[in-house]
Coordinates of C-alpha atoms in Angstrom, one line a residue:
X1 CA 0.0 0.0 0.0
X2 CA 1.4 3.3 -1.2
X3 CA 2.0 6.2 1.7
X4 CA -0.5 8.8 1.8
X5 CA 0.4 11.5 -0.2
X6 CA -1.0 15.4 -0.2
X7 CA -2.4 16.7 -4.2
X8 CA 1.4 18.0 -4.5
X9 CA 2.5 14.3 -3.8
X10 CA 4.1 15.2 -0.5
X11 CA 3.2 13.6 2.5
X12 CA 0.7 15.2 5.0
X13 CA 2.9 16.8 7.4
X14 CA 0.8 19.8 9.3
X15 CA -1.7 17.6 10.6
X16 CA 0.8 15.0 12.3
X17 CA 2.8 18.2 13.0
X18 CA -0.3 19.7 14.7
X19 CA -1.6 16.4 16.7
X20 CA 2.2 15.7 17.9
X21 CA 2.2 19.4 19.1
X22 CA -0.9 19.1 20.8
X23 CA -0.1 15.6 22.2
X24 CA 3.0 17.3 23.8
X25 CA 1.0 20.0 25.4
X26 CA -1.0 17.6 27.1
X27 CA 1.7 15.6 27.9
X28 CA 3.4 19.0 29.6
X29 CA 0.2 19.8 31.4
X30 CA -0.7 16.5 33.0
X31 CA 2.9 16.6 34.0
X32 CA 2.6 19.9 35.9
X33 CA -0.2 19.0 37.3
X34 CA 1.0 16.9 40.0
X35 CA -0.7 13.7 41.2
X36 CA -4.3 13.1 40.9
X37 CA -5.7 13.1 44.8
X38 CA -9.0 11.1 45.3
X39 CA -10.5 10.2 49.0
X40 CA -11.3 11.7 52.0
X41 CA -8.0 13.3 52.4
X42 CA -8.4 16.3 49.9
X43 CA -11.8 17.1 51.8
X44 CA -11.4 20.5 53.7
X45 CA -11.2 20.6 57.4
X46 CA -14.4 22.3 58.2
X47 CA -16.0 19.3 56.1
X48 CA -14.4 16.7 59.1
X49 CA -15.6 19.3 61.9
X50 CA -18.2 19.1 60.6
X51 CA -19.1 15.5 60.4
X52 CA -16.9 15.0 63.9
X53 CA -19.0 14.1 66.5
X54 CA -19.4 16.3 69.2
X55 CA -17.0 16.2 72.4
X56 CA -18.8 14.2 75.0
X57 CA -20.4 11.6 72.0
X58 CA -18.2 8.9 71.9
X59 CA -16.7 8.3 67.9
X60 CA -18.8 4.8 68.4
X61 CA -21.7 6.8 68.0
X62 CA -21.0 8.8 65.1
X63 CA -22.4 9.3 61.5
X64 CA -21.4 7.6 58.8
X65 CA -19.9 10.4 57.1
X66 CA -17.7 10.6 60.1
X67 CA -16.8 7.1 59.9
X68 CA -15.7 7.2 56.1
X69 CA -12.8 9.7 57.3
X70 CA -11.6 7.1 59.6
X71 CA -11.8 4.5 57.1
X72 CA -9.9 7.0 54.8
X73 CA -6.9 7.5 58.1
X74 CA -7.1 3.7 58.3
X75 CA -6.2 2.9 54.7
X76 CA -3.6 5.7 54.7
X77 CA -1.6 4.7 57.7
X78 CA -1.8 1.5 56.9
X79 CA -0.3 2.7 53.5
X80 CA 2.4 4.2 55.0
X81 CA 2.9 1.8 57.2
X82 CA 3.9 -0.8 54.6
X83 CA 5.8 1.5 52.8
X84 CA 8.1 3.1 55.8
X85 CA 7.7 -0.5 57.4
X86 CA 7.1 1.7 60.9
X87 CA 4.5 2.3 62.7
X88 CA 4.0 6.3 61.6
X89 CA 1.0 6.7 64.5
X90 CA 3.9 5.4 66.8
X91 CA 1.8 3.2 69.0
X92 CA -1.1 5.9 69.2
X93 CA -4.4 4.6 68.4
X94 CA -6.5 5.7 65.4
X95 CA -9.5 7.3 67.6
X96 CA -6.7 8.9 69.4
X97 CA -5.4 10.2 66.1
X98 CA -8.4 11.2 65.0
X99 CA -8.3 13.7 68.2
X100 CA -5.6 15.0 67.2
X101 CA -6.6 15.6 63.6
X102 CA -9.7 17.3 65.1
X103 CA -7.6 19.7 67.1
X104 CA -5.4 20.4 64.3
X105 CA -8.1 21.0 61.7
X106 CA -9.9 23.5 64.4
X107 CA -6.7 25.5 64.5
X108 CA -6.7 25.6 60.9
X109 CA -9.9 25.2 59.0
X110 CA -8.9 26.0 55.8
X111 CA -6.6 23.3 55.7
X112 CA -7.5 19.5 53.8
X113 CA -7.5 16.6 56.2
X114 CA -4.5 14.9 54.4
X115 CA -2.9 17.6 55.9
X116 CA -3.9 17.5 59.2
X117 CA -2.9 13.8 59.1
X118 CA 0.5 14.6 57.6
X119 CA 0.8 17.4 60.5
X120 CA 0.0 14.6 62.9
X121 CA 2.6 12.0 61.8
X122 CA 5.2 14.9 61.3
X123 CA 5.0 15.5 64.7
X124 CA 4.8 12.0 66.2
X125 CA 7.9 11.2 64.2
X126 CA 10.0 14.3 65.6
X127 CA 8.7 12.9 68.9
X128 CA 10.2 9.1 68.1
X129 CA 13.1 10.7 66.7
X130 CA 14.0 12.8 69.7
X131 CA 12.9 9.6 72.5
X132 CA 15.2 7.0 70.8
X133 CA 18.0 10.4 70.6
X134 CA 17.3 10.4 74.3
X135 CA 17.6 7.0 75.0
X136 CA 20.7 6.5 72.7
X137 CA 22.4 9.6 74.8
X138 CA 21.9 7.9 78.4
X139 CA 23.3 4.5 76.8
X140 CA 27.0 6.0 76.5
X141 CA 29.6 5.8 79.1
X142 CA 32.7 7.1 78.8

């Protein structure tokens, strides 16, 4: 089969020209973009205050929207927890976590709850960090 060829007998060129171009400048956008972010964790702050049930209801008790951003903590720790092979809650407890998200997320509203979460584990791994610094400092003699 002969190659397509233009009325001048030249092939096509502008169009391939014109849908690589364009295919570039989608490729360049979606780069820049960053990574697509799905779940619970993109969800503003005020949304989990929101939901949060209030401080003398137990998180047993609470609404099911509540309970899909714990699912959503769950999943992510445990994420990160099979990636870092640590335990990045450092022994705390995921309603106890979720306590501290709360307090986080009422200090700042405006941020999303992944990061209050990542605000959360920050922390608790500056605190692991300094107690095994401690512990390693009182094991020296000299």
């Amino acid at each position: 089969m002969a190659p397509l060829q233009t009325p001048r007998g030249t092939p096509p060129r502008a169009p391939c020209l014109a849908a690589l171009a364009l295919g570039l400048g989608l490729c360049s956008v979606a780069a820049g973009a960053g990574p697509a972010l799905w779940g619970y964790g993109v969800k503003p702050c005020r949304e989990f205050l929101a939901a949060a049930p209030g401080d003398a209801a137990p998180a047993a008790v609470s609404g099911a929207e509540y309970l899909r951003y714990r699912e959503w903590l769950a999943g992510f720790v445990t994420g990160l927890n099979l990636a870092t092979a640590a335990d990045v809650l450092a022994g705390a407890e995921l309603d106890a976590a979720l306590t501290s998200i709360h307090a986080r997320c009422q200090a700042r509203p405006g941020d999303d709850f992944f990061t209050a979460t990542m605000s959360l584990i920050r922390s608790l791994g500056r605190t692991k960090a300094k107690g095994a610094a401690g512990k390693g400092a009182k094991g020296k003699t000299e």
